Amino acid sequence: MTGLDLSSPVAVVGTGTMGQGIAQVALVAGHPVRLYDAVPGRAQEAAAAIGGRLDRLVAKGRLGAADRDAARARLTPADSLAALADCGLVVEAVLERLDVKQRLFGELEEIVAEDCLLATNTSSLSVTAIGGALRHPGRFVGLHFFNPAPLLPLVEVVSGFATDFTSATRAYETARAWGKTPVACADTPGFIVNRIARPFYAEAFAVYEAQAAEPATVDAVLRESGGFRMGAFELTDLIGQDVNESVTHSVWQSFFQDVRFTPSLAQRRLVESGRLGRKTGRGWYDHADDAERPEPHTADQERPPAHVVVEGDLGPAAELLTLIREAGIEVRAEDENEGTRLVLPSGGQLALADGQTSVEFSDVVYFDLAFDYRKATRVAVSASKDTAPRTLAEAVGLFQALGKDVSVIGDVPGMIVARTVARIIDLAHDAVAKGVATEEDIDTAMRLGVNYPLGPFEWCRRLPRGWAYDLLEELHERDPSGRYAPSLALYRHSFATDQREGTA
């Protein structure tokens, strides 16, 4: 099945930033476009704004002048919904209220032809509920664009409970014909991106609430060690704290207050105080022109250890052994010993974050997971109050000898990157098991929708089988609220073809 024919007009209802963006995408793709807004004069203003953006594309050499003129000729402000009667697709981008959207589509159903595809750009409401009151809900689908729609490639094509396969396929192919990268998903709270991305924010906020690290340090570790484009605090300041919290709250409520999606009290206080991020001048950070950006914690220079003893297999951190040798530090192997740690000259140990805490052991420093230890410019380490100062100094000096900045954070299980990645992997497996989307579409959505360095399943394939499950099990033991309880889907993945010793 192919997408919408180019001769078929596309209507966009709602002319805010997202509505204008969607209209521009359809227009540049070659469709006649009708713009409608319930507020008189808004459609004309939006058409003028889109024309201005087309002019800027010409000035940047991204669009020819003739193509711009043709696109402008295809753009028509509409004075009433009745003017959309001959459209083959109507995309709604109005207020995020269920009653408003239901009423709109009820009116549209009386106007457009029976073969017209009706679509909502909702990011937080149920597609099934919006289309539930329609006489023909089979032609109703979600087309969730990401802002700014002309620039971001991802479109989540959401099938409601009553959506026909042919309608979903037609919407999918239309998005692809518009130059977008569509992914198919079922109607679930948060769809793909807003469901699976929750731990990225939640775990950063949890580390902050535990007073283990300040926002600037958490963000630096996520960027420089985790490989994420932005940290959670700076990203939510960009999105808007009210917007981000609203999505989190919506997903949490839609999953019947599932503890895995519990909103952050610290973020609630930020919203209550009116510190919404860049748009108000202050959020987690001060965005005034003369404000100084806080620096992440970076440890003072320490002397590196003369040697380390490696016990067992460092797993995801195995590349560190090569880097340590390249730095001129002797690596001694004790293959007969079990474990996944380095023993320092002081006798203290350095171990990859595994969901346990330093306070549980006599002299252990933990270090965080990195996307790529060779490319990482920062590594986080954690220790308890009982950790010997010399052990911590040797651990810091070791990573500094590898050319890394070192952030010392509080003794929180799973640290920052490790617990975040493990939870994202878990939610992704759970989503596939429940028919939300395929592994491939989830990886695509998370890379393109929120710029993750890898999709959850790509991360999973880089890590030892069972790594995420084991880390979450340890976290769950220390926080039995259910927040970290690994899903049955992750359990099956970890053990179904696992070659661990032992039998059931």
Short mmCIF file of C-alpha atoms in Angstrom, two decimals:
data_model
loop_
_atom_site.label_atom_id
_atom_site.label_comp_id
_atom_site.label_asym_id
_atom_site.label_seq_id
_atom_site.Cartn_x
_atom_site.Cartn_y
_atom_site.Cartn_z
CA MET A 1 0.00 0.00 0.00
CA THR A 2 1.19 3.50 -0.83
CA GLY A 3 0.70 6.70 1.07
CA LEU A 4 -1.56 9.62 0.32
CA ASP A 5 -1.54 10.78 -3.30
CA LEU A 6 0.25 14.10 -3.78
CA SER A 7 -2.83 15.60 -5.40
CA SER A 8 -4.83 14.98 -2.25
CA PRO A 9 -5.06 18.01 0.07
CA VAL A 10 -3.78 17.72 3.64
CA ALA A 11 -5.46 19.69 6.39
CA VAL A 12 -3.81 20.76 9.65
CA VAL A 13 -6.10 21.87 12.46
CA GLY A 14 -4.32 23.95 15.08
CA THR A 15 -1.69 26.46 14.02
CA GLY A 16 0.72 26.57 16.92
CA THR A 17 4.38 25.64 16.56
CA MET A 18 3.65 21.96 15.96
CA GLY A 19 0.74 22.56 13.60
CA GLN A 20 2.81 24.95 11.49
CA GLY A 21 5.67 22.46 11.42
CA ILE A 22 3.48 19.59 10.23
CA ALA A 23 1.90 21.83 7.60
CA GLN A 24 5.35 22.81 6.33
CA VAL A 25 6.39 19.16 6.07
CA ALA A 26 3.31 18.24 4.00
CA LEU A 27 3.67 21.38 1.90
CA VAL A 28 7.32 20.80 1.00
CA ALA A 29 6.48 17.18 0.18
CA GLY A 30 4.16 18.47 -2.55
CA HIS A 31 0.63 18.41 -1.10
CA PRO A 32 -1.94 21.18 -1.19
CA VAL A 33 -2.31 22.20 2.46
CA ARG A 34 -5.26 23.75 4.27
CA LEU A 35 -4.69 25.47 7.61
CA TYR A 36 -7.49 25.91 10.12
CA ASP A 37 -7.59 27.39 13.59
CA ALA A 38 -10.67 28.09 15.74
CA VAL A 39 -9.28 31.54 16.61
CA PRO A 40 -10.08 33.98 13.78
CA GLY A 41 -7.02 35.24 11.95
CA ARG A 42 -4.65 32.59 13.33
CA ALA A 43 -4.64 30.52 10.13
CA GLN A 44 -3.64 33.57 8.07
CA GLU A 45 -0.87 34.40 10.56
CA ALA A 46 0.37 30.82 10.45
CA ALA A 47 0.42 30.82 6.64
CA ALA A 48 2.52 33.97 6.70
CA ALA A 49 4.91 32.44 9.24
CA ILE A 50 5.32 29.30 7.13
CA GLY A 51 6.00 31.48 4.09
CA GLY A 52 8.74 33.21 6.05
CA ARG A 53 10.35 29.90 6.92
CA LEU A 54 10.25 28.87 3.28
CA ASP A 55 12.05 32.12 2.43
CA ARG A 56 14.77 31.24 4.96
CA LEU A 57 15.16 27.79 3.39
CA VAL A 58 15.72 29.47 0.02
CA ALA A 59 18.27 31.84 1.56
CA LYS A 60 20.15 28.86 3.02
CA GLY A 61 20.12 27.02 -0.31
CA ARG A 62 17.91 24.21 0.98
CA LEU A 63 14.95 25.01 -1.27
CA GLY A 64 14.75 26.45 -4.76
CA ALA A 65 12.90 29.71 -5.33
CA ALA A 66 10.55 28.05 -7.82
CA ASP A 67 9.75 25.29 -5.34
CA ARG A 68 9.06 27.88 -2.67
CA ASP A 69 6.68 29.77 -4.94
CA ALA A 70 4.87 26.55 -5.84
CA ALA A 71 4.60 25.60 -2.17
CA ARG A 72 3.17 29.00 -1.26
CA ALA A 73 0.58 28.61 -4.00
CA ARG A 74 -0.51 25.30 -2.46
CA LEU A 75 -1.00 26.77 1.04
CA THR A 76 -4.50 27.97 1.88
CA PRO A 77 -5.83 29.31 5.19
CA ALA A 78 -9.31 27.95 5.86
CA ASP A 79 -12.07 29.98 7.49
CA SER A 80 -14.11 26.96 8.61
CA LEU A 81 -13.91 23.21 9.07
CA ALA A 82 -16.26 22.89 6.11
CA ALA A 83 -13.41 24.07 3.87
CA LEU A 84 -11.60 20.80 4.66
CA ALA A 85 -14.28 18.60 3.10
CA ASP A 86 -12.17 17.39 0.17
CA CYS A 87 -9.00 16.61 2.17
CA GLY A 88 -7.55 13.12 2.13
CA LEU A 89 -5.83 13.55 5.52
CA VAL A 90 -6.60 15.78 8.47
CA VAL A 91 -3.95 16.10 11.19
CA GLU A 92 -4.96 17.65 14.51
CA ALA A 93 -2.50 19.63 16.64
CA VAL A 94 -4.78 21.43 19.11
CA LEU A 95 -4.92 21.68 22.89
CA GLU A 96 -3.96 18.48 24.76
CA ARG A 97 -7.43 17.91 26.18
CA LEU A 98 -9.41 14.78 25.46
CA ASP A 99 -12.79 16.51 25.29
CA VAL A 100 -11.49 19.16 22.87
CA LYS A 101 -10.01 16.59 20.53
CA GLN A 102 -13.04 14.29 20.66
CA ARG A 103 -15.38 17.16 19.83
CA LEU A 104 -13.17 18.26 16.93
CA PHE A 105 -13.04 14.84 15.30
CA GLY A 106 -16.77 14.37 15.83
CA GLU A 107 -17.32 17.54 13.79
CA LEU A 108 -14.79 16.51 11.16
CA GLU A 109 -16.45 13.13 10.70
CA GLU A 110 -19.60 14.93 9.56
CA ILE A 111 -17.63 16.92 6.97
CA VAL A 112 -14.92 14.84 5.33
CA ALA A 113 -15.33 11.87 2.98
CA GLU A 114 -15.45 8.33 4.36
CA ASP A 115 -12.00 7.54 2.97
CA CYS A 116 -10.36 10.57 4.61
CA LEU A 117 -7.67 9.58 7.11
CA LEU A 118 -8.03 11.29 10.50
CA ALA A 119 -4.92 11.70 12.63
CA THR A 120 -3.98 13.18 15.99
CA ASN A 121 -0.55 14.49 16.90
CA THR A 122 -1.16 13.90 20.61
CA SER A 123 1.91 13.04 22.66
CA SER A 124 0.21 12.06 25.91
CA LEU A 125 -3.44 11.17 25.35
CA SER A 126 -4.88 7.82 24.32
CA VAL A 127 -5.41 7.52 20.57
CA THR A 128 -8.08 4.93 21.29
CA ALA A 129 -9.95 7.31 23.60
CA ILE A 130 -9.80 10.23 21.17
CA GLY A 131 -11.21 8.13 18.34
CA GLY A 132 -13.54 6.08 20.53
CA ALA A 133 -16.58 8.26 19.93
CA LEU A 134 -16.27 8.18 16.14
CA ARG A 135 -18.70 6.20 13.99
CA HIS A 136 -15.75 4.94 11.94
CA PRO A 137 -12.77 4.73 14.35
CA GLY A 138 -10.95 2.40 11.99
CA ARG A 139 -9.66 5.34 9.96
CA PHE A 140 -8.34 7.13 13.03
CA VAL A 141 -4.60 6.98 13.80
CA GLY A 142 -1.92 8.76 15.77
CA LEU A 143 0.80 10.65 13.87
CA HIS A 144 3.14 11.86 16.58
CA PHE A 145 5.70 14.27 15.13
CA PHE A 146 8.57 15.59 17.21
CA ASN A 147 9.31 19.29 17.59
CA PRO A 148 10.53 20.93 15.40
CA ALA A 149 8.63 18.79 12.90
CA PRO A 150 10.45 20.03 9.77
CA LEU A 151 13.84 19.07 11.25
CA LEU A 152 13.34 15.97 13.38
CA PRO A 153 12.93 12.80 11.30
CA LEU A 154 10.95 10.58 13.67
CA VAL A 155 7.19 10.03 13.45
CA GLU A 156 5.44 7.56 15.74
CA VAL A 157 2.52 6.00 13.85
CA VAL A 158 0.15 4.91 16.61
CA SER A 159 -2.61 2.37 16.10
CA GLY A 160 -5.54 2.73 18.46
CA PHE A 161 -7.50 -0.31 19.57
CA ALA A 162 -9.96 0.16 16.67
CA THR A 163 -7.52 1.44 14.01
CA ASP A 164 -7.64 -0.56 10.77
CA PHE A 165 -4.37 -2.06 9.59
CA THR A 166 -4.86 -0.40 6.19
CA SER A 167 -5.25 3.03 7.82
CA ALA A 168 -2.12 2.58 9.91
CA THR A 169 -0.18 1.40 6.87
CA ARG A 170 -1.42 4.32 4.79
CA ALA A 171 -0.37 6.77 7.50
CA TYR A 172 3.02 5.05 7.82
CA GLU A 173 3.69 5.23 4.07
CA THR A 174 2.56 8.85 3.94
CA ALA A 175 5.04 9.81 6.66
CA ARG A 176 7.79 7.97 4.82
CA ALA A 177 6.89 9.70 1.55
CA TRP A 178 7.27 13.01 3.40
CA GLY A 179 10.90 12.15 4.09
CA LYS A 180 10.31 11.09 7.69
CA THR A 181 11.36 7.92 9.48
CA PRO A 182 8.14 6.35 10.75
CA VAL A 183 7.95 3.71 13.47
CA ALA A 184 4.82 1.68 14.18
CA CYS A 185 3.54 1.30 17.71
CA ALA A 186 0.44 0.30 19.61
CA ASP A 187 -1.58 2.79 21.64
CA THR A 188 0.17 2.64 24.99
CA PRO A 189 0.88 5.44 27.49
CA GLY A 190 3.80 7.47 26.17
CA PHE A 191 3.89 5.45 22.93
CA ILE A 192 7.56 4.45 22.39
CA VAL A 193 9.78 7.43 23.17
CA ASN A 194 7.91 9.00 26.08
CA ARG A 195 7.43 5.59 27.69
CA ILE A 196 10.96 4.24 27.43
CA ALA A 197 12.70 7.59 28.07
CA ARG A 198 11.24 8.05 31.57
CA PRO A 199 14.23 6.50 33.42
CA PHE A 200 16.64 8.90 31.74
CA TYR A 201 15.04 11.71 33.70
CA ALA A 202 13.86 9.74 36.73
CA GLU A 203 17.21 8.23 37.66
CA ALA A 204 19.06 11.53 37.30
CA PHE A 205 16.51 13.17 39.58
CA ALA A 206 16.75 10.26 42.03
CA VAL A 207 20.54 10.63 42.28
CA TYR A 208 20.04 14.34 42.96
CA GLU A 209 17.31 13.71 45.56
CA ALA A 210 19.65 11.28 47.33
CA GLN A 211 22.17 14.17 47.52
CA ALA A 212 24.71 12.06 45.68
CA ALA A 213 25.52 14.64 43.00
CA GLU A 214 24.48 18.09 41.80
CA PRO A 215 22.74 18.59 38.42
CA ALA A 216 25.90 19.80 36.65
CA THR A 217 27.80 16.67 37.73
CA VAL A 218 25.01 14.27 36.75
CA ASP A 219 24.67 15.96 33.36
CA ALA A 220 28.41 15.86 32.74
CA VAL A 221 28.56 12.13 33.56
CA LEU A 222 25.61 11.35 31.27
CA ARG A 223 27.23 13.27 28.42
CA GLU A 224 30.91 12.53 28.84
CA SER A 225 30.67 8.96 30.09
CA GLY A 226 27.22 7.79 28.94
CA GLY A 227 27.50 9.30 25.47
CA PHE A 228 24.12 11.05 25.65
CA ARG A 229 23.76 14.28 23.71
CA MET A 230 22.50 16.20 26.74
CA GLY A 231 22.14 15.50 30.43
CA ALA A 232 18.71 15.06 32.03
CA PHE A 233 18.72 18.38 33.87
CA GLU A 234 19.77 20.52 30.91
CA LEU A 235 17.40 18.65 28.60
CA THR A 236 14.37 19.17 30.83
CA ASP A 237 15.30 22.85 31.13
CA LEU A 238 15.21 22.98 27.32
CA ILE A 239 11.93 21.05 27.04
CA GLY A 240 10.30 22.95 29.90
CA GLN A 241 9.97 21.49 33.39
CA ASP A 242 6.19 21.78 33.27
CA VAL A 243 6.01 19.97 29.93
CA ASN A 244 8.38 17.18 30.98
CA GLU A 245 6.66 16.69 34.32
CA SER A 246 3.24 16.68 32.66
CA VAL A 247 4.28 13.84 30.35
CA THR A 248 5.76 11.90 33.26
CA HIS A 249 2.60 12.40 35.31
CA SER A 250 0.40 11.37 32.38
CA VAL A 251 2.35 8.15 31.81
CA TRP A 252 2.34 7.40 35.56
CA GLN A 253 -1.41 7.91 35.85
CA SER A 254 -2.14 5.98 32.65
CA PHE A 255 -0.24 3.00 34.03
CA PHE A 256 -2.38 3.16 37.20
CA GLN A 257 0.38 4.87 39.18
CA ASP A 258 2.96 2.20 38.40
CA VAL A 259 5.94 2.92 40.68
CA ARG A 260 8.34 2.55 37.75
CA PHE A 261 7.02 5.85 36.37
CA THR A 262 6.64 7.82 39.62
CA PRO A 263 7.23 11.55 39.07
CA SER A 264 10.00 13.41 40.88
CA LEU A 265 9.15 15.47 43.95
CA ALA A 266 12.17 17.70 43.27
CA GLN A 267 10.86 18.46 39.78
CA ARG A 268 7.38 19.13 41.22
CA ARG A 269 8.85 21.75 43.54
CA LEU A 270 10.68 23.32 40.60
CA VAL A 271 7.42 23.61 38.64
CA GLU A 272 5.54 24.96 41.66
CA SER A 273 8.17 27.68 42.04
CA GLY A 274 7.74 28.75 38.41
CA ARG A 275 11.27 27.74 37.45
CA LEU A 276 10.34 26.06 34.19
CA GLY A 277 13.69 26.21 32.40
CA ARG A 278 14.91 28.33 29.54
CA LYS A 279 11.50 29.82 28.80
CA THR A 280 11.30 31.44 32.26
CA GLY A 281 15.02 32.13 32.57
CA ARG A 282 15.60 29.61 35.33
CA GLY A 283 15.06 25.92 35.96
CA TRP A 284 17.66 23.53 37.29
CA TYR A 285 20.10 26.10 35.92
CA ASP A 286 20.11 29.90 35.78
CA HIS A 287 19.72 30.90 32.11
CA ALA A 288 20.23 34.63 32.52
CA ASP A 289 22.68 36.09 30.01
CA ASP A 290 25.19 36.94 32.72
CA ALA A 291 24.74 33.71 34.72
CA GLU A 292 27.75 31.48 35.25
CA ARG A 293 27.18 27.84 34.39
CA PRO A 294 27.97 25.63 37.41
CA GLU A 295 30.90 23.29 36.91
CA PRO A 296 30.63 19.54 37.52
CA HIS A 297 32.56 18.07 40.40
CA THR A 298 36.03 17.20 39.16
CA ALA A 299 38.49 15.56 41.54
CA ASP A 300 41.87 17.10 42.27
CA GLN A 301 44.89 15.45 40.68
CA GLU A 302 46.07 12.24 42.36
CA ARG A 303 49.06 10.01 41.74
CA PRO A 304 48.22 6.89 39.73
CA PRO A 305 48.90 3.46 41.21
CA ALA A 306 52.06 1.68 40.06
CA HIS A 307 50.09 -1.46 39.27
CA VAL A 308 46.66 -3.06 39.47
CA VAL A 309 45.64 -6.67 39.84
CA VAL A 310 42.69 -7.76 37.74
CA GLU A 311 40.46 -10.44 39.18
CA GLY A 312 38.09 -12.17 36.80
CA ASP A 313 36.48 -10.39 33.87
CA LEU A 314 35.67 -6.69 33.87
CA GLY A 315 32.76 -7.36 31.50
CA PRO A 316 31.56 -4.13 29.86
CA ALA A 317 34.69 -2.40 31.17
CA ALA A 318 37.19 -4.89 29.75
CA GLU A 319 38.64 -2.21 27.45
CA LEU A 320 40.00 -0.45 30.52
CA LEU A 321 42.73 -3.08 30.80
CA THR A 322 44.11 -2.05 27.41
CA LEU A 323 43.93 1.63 28.36
CA ILE A 324 45.68 0.98 31.68
CA ARG A 325 48.54 -0.84 29.95
CA GLU A 326 48.81 1.94 27.36
CA ALA A 327 49.17 4.41 30.24
CA GLY A 328 52.22 2.51 31.44
CA ILE A 329 50.58 0.99 34.51
CA GLU A 330 51.36 -2.67 35.14
CA VAL A 331 48.40 -5.05 34.99
CA ARG A 332 48.76 -8.25 36.93
CA ALA A 333 46.24 -11.01 36.35
CA GLU A 334 44.81 -13.34 38.98
CA ASP A 335 42.74 -15.56 36.74
CA GLU A 336 42.17 -18.17 39.42
CA ASN A 337 40.19 -15.69 41.51
CA GLU A 338 36.54 -15.11 40.89
CA GLY A 339 35.19 -11.60 40.55
CA THR A 340 35.05 -8.61 38.25
CA ARG A 341 37.26 -6.05 39.90
CA LEU A 342 40.67 -4.44 40.09
CA VAL A 343 42.74 -4.66 43.25
CA LEU A 344 44.75 -1.52 43.97
CA PRO A 345 48.17 -1.41 45.69
CA SER A 346 46.49 -0.31 48.92
CA GLY A 347 44.54 -3.55 48.93
CA GLY A 348 41.28 -1.75 48.20
CA GLN A 349 39.15 -2.75 45.24
CA LEU A 350 37.78 -0.93 42.21
CA ALA A 351 34.60 -2.46 40.74
CA LEU A 352 32.15 -1.65 37.96
CA ALA A 353 28.76 -0.46 39.22
CA ASP A 354 26.62 -3.53 39.87
CA GLY A 355 23.74 -2.25 41.96
CA GLN A 356 25.51 -2.71 45.27
CA THR A 357 27.04 0.02 47.45
CA SER A 358 30.50 0.67 48.84
CA VAL A 359 29.24 0.77 52.41
CA GLU A 360 28.48 -2.95 52.21
CA PHE A 361 32.17 -3.81 51.82
CA SER A 362 35.33 -3.06 53.73
CA ASP A 363 37.18 -1.06 51.08
CA VAL A 364 35.55 -0.79 47.63
CA VAL A 365 35.29 2.08 45.16
CA TYR A 366 32.73 1.73 42.37
CA PHE A 367 33.06 3.26 38.90
CA ASP A 368 30.26 3.92 36.43
CA LEU A 369 29.41 2.38 33.08
CA ALA A 370 30.68 4.23 29.99
CA PHE A 371 29.41 4.13 26.44
CA ASP A 372 33.00 3.87 25.22
CA TYR A 373 35.78 3.92 27.80
CA ARG A 374 38.38 5.00 25.26
CA LYS A 375 36.36 7.99 24.07
CA ALA A 376 34.86 8.90 27.43
CA THR A 377 36.30 12.12 28.84
CA ARG A 378 34.84 11.68 32.31
CA VAL A 379 34.27 8.76 34.66
CA ALA A 380 32.26 8.80 37.88
CA VAL A 381 33.42 6.93 40.98
CA SER A 382 31.62 6.44 44.28
CA ALA A 383 32.75 5.55 47.76
CA SER A 384 31.31 5.39 51.25
CA LYS A 385 32.48 7.30 54.33
CA ASP A 386 34.28 4.15 55.44
CA THR A 387 36.30 3.78 52.24
CA ALA A 388 40.00 4.30 52.90
CA PRO A 389 41.14 7.69 51.55
CA ARG A 390 44.15 6.04 49.91
CA THR A 391 41.90 3.62 47.99
CA LEU A 392 39.78 6.46 46.66
CA ALA A 393 42.89 8.46 45.75
CA GLU A 394 44.37 5.51 43.85
CA ALA A 395 41.08 4.97 41.99
CA VAL A 396 40.92 8.64 41.03
CA GLY A 397 44.58 8.68 40.01
CA LEU A 398 44.11 5.58 37.86
CA PHE A 399 41.38 7.14 35.72
CA GLN A 400 43.23 10.45 35.56
CA ALA A 401 46.24 8.58 34.18
CA LEU A 402 43.91 7.40 31.38
CA GLY A 403 43.16 11.03 30.50
CA LYS A 404 39.76 11.18 32.20
CA ASP A 405 38.22 13.80 34.42
CA VAL A 406 36.87 12.11 37.53
CA SER A 407 33.67 12.99 39.36
CA VAL A 408 33.28 11.58 42.85
CA ILE A 409 29.62 11.07 43.71
CA GLY A 410 27.77 9.70 46.72
CA ASP A 411 27.41 6.01 47.48
CA VAL A 412 24.26 5.32 45.44
CA PRO A 413 23.63 1.82 44.03
CA GLY A 414 23.97 1.63 40.26
CA MET A 415 25.55 5.09 40.14
CA ILE A 416 24.30 7.22 37.20
CA VAL A 417 24.82 5.75 33.73
CA ALA A 418 24.57 2.10 34.76
CA ARG A 419 21.19 2.34 36.50
CA THR A 420 19.81 4.56 33.73
CA VAL A 421 20.82 2.21 30.92
CA ALA A 422 19.62 -0.87 32.82
CA ARG A 423 16.17 0.62 33.36
CA ILE A 424 15.87 1.78 29.75
CA ILE A 425 16.78 -1.73 28.58
CA ASP A 426 14.19 -3.22 30.93
CA LEU A 427 11.35 -0.97 29.76
CA ALA A 428 12.27 -1.69 26.14
CA HIS A 429 12.07 -5.46 26.64
CA ASP A 430 8.77 -5.05 28.47
CA ALA A 431 7.38 -2.95 25.60
CA VAL A 432 8.27 -5.57 22.99
CA ALA A 433 6.80 -8.38 25.10
CA LYS A 434 3.54 -6.43 25.34
CA GLY A 435 3.30 -5.78 21.62
CA VAL A 436 4.02 -2.06 21.73
CA ALA A 437 6.62 -2.11 18.95
CA THR A 438 9.43 -4.18 17.46
CA GLU A 439 13.01 -4.11 18.74
CA GLU A 440 14.12 -2.39 15.54
CA ASP A 441 11.48 0.34 15.77
CA ILE A 442 12.23 0.95 19.44
CA ASP A 443 15.95 1.36 18.73
CA THR A 444 15.16 3.71 15.83
CA ALA A 445 12.74 5.74 17.93
CA MET A 446 15.14 6.24 20.82
CA ARG A 447 18.07 7.18 18.60
CA LEU A 448 16.10 9.62 16.44
CA GLY A 449 13.52 10.84 18.95
CA VAL A 450 15.82 11.64 21.87
CA ASN A 451 19.30 11.31 20.33
CA TYR A 452 20.46 8.35 22.42
CA PRO A 453 23.90 7.07 21.41
CA LEU A 454 22.40 3.59 21.01
CA GLY A 455 18.94 2.13 21.06
CA PRO A 456 18.10 -0.03 24.11
CA PHE A 457 18.57 -3.31 22.26
CA GLU A 458 21.80 -2.09 20.70
CA TRP A 459 23.00 -1.28 24.22
CA CYS A 460 21.86 -4.70 25.37
CA ARG A 461 23.83 -6.49 22.67
CA ARG A 462 27.01 -4.65 23.72
CA LEU A 463 26.61 -5.75 27.32
CA PRO A 464 26.96 -9.25 28.76
CA ARG A 465 23.74 -11.23 28.78
CA GLY A 466 22.03 -10.75 32.09
CA TRP A 467 23.96 -7.58 32.99
CA ALA A 468 20.88 -5.34 33.16
CA TYR A 469 18.81 -7.96 34.95
CA ASP A 470 21.50 -8.59 37.58
CA LEU A 471 22.01 -4.89 38.24
CA LEU A 472 18.27 -4.27 38.62
CA GLU A 473 17.93 -7.26 40.94
CA GLU A 474 20.58 -5.76 43.20
CA LEU A 475 18.86 -2.37 43.07
CA HIS A 476 15.51 -3.99 43.83
CA GLU A 477 17.01 -5.68 46.89
CA ARG A 478 18.08 -2.28 48.20
CA ASP A 479 14.87 -0.51 47.17
CA PRO A 480 12.03 -3.07 47.31
CA SER A 481 9.38 -0.54 46.28
CA GLY A 482 9.12 -2.19 42.86
CA ARG A 483 10.74 0.69 41.02
CA TYR A 484 13.72 -1.46 40.04
CA ALA A 485 12.07 -4.89 39.87
CA PRO A 486 13.14 -6.32 36.50
CA SER A 487 10.34 -7.27 34.15
CA LEU A 488 9.44 -10.81 33.23
CA ALA A 489 10.50 -10.00 29.67
CA LEU A 490 14.01 -9.05 30.80
CA TYR A 491 14.15 -12.18 32.96
CA ARG A 492 13.31 -14.32 29.93
CA HIS A 493 15.91 -12.57 27.83
CA SER A 494 18.56 -13.01 30.49
CA PHE A 495 17.99 -16.67 31.20
CA ALA A 496 16.30 -18.29 28.20
CA THR A 497 19.57 -18.83 26.31
CA ASP A 498 21.94 -17.95 29.11
CA GLN A 499 24.92 -20.25 29.52
CA ARG A 500 25.29 -19.68 33.24
CA GLU A 501 26.12 -22.67 35.31
CA GLY A 502 23.34 -24.40 37.20
CA THR A 503 20.08 -26.04 36.34
CA ALA A 504 16.53 -25.28 37.26
#
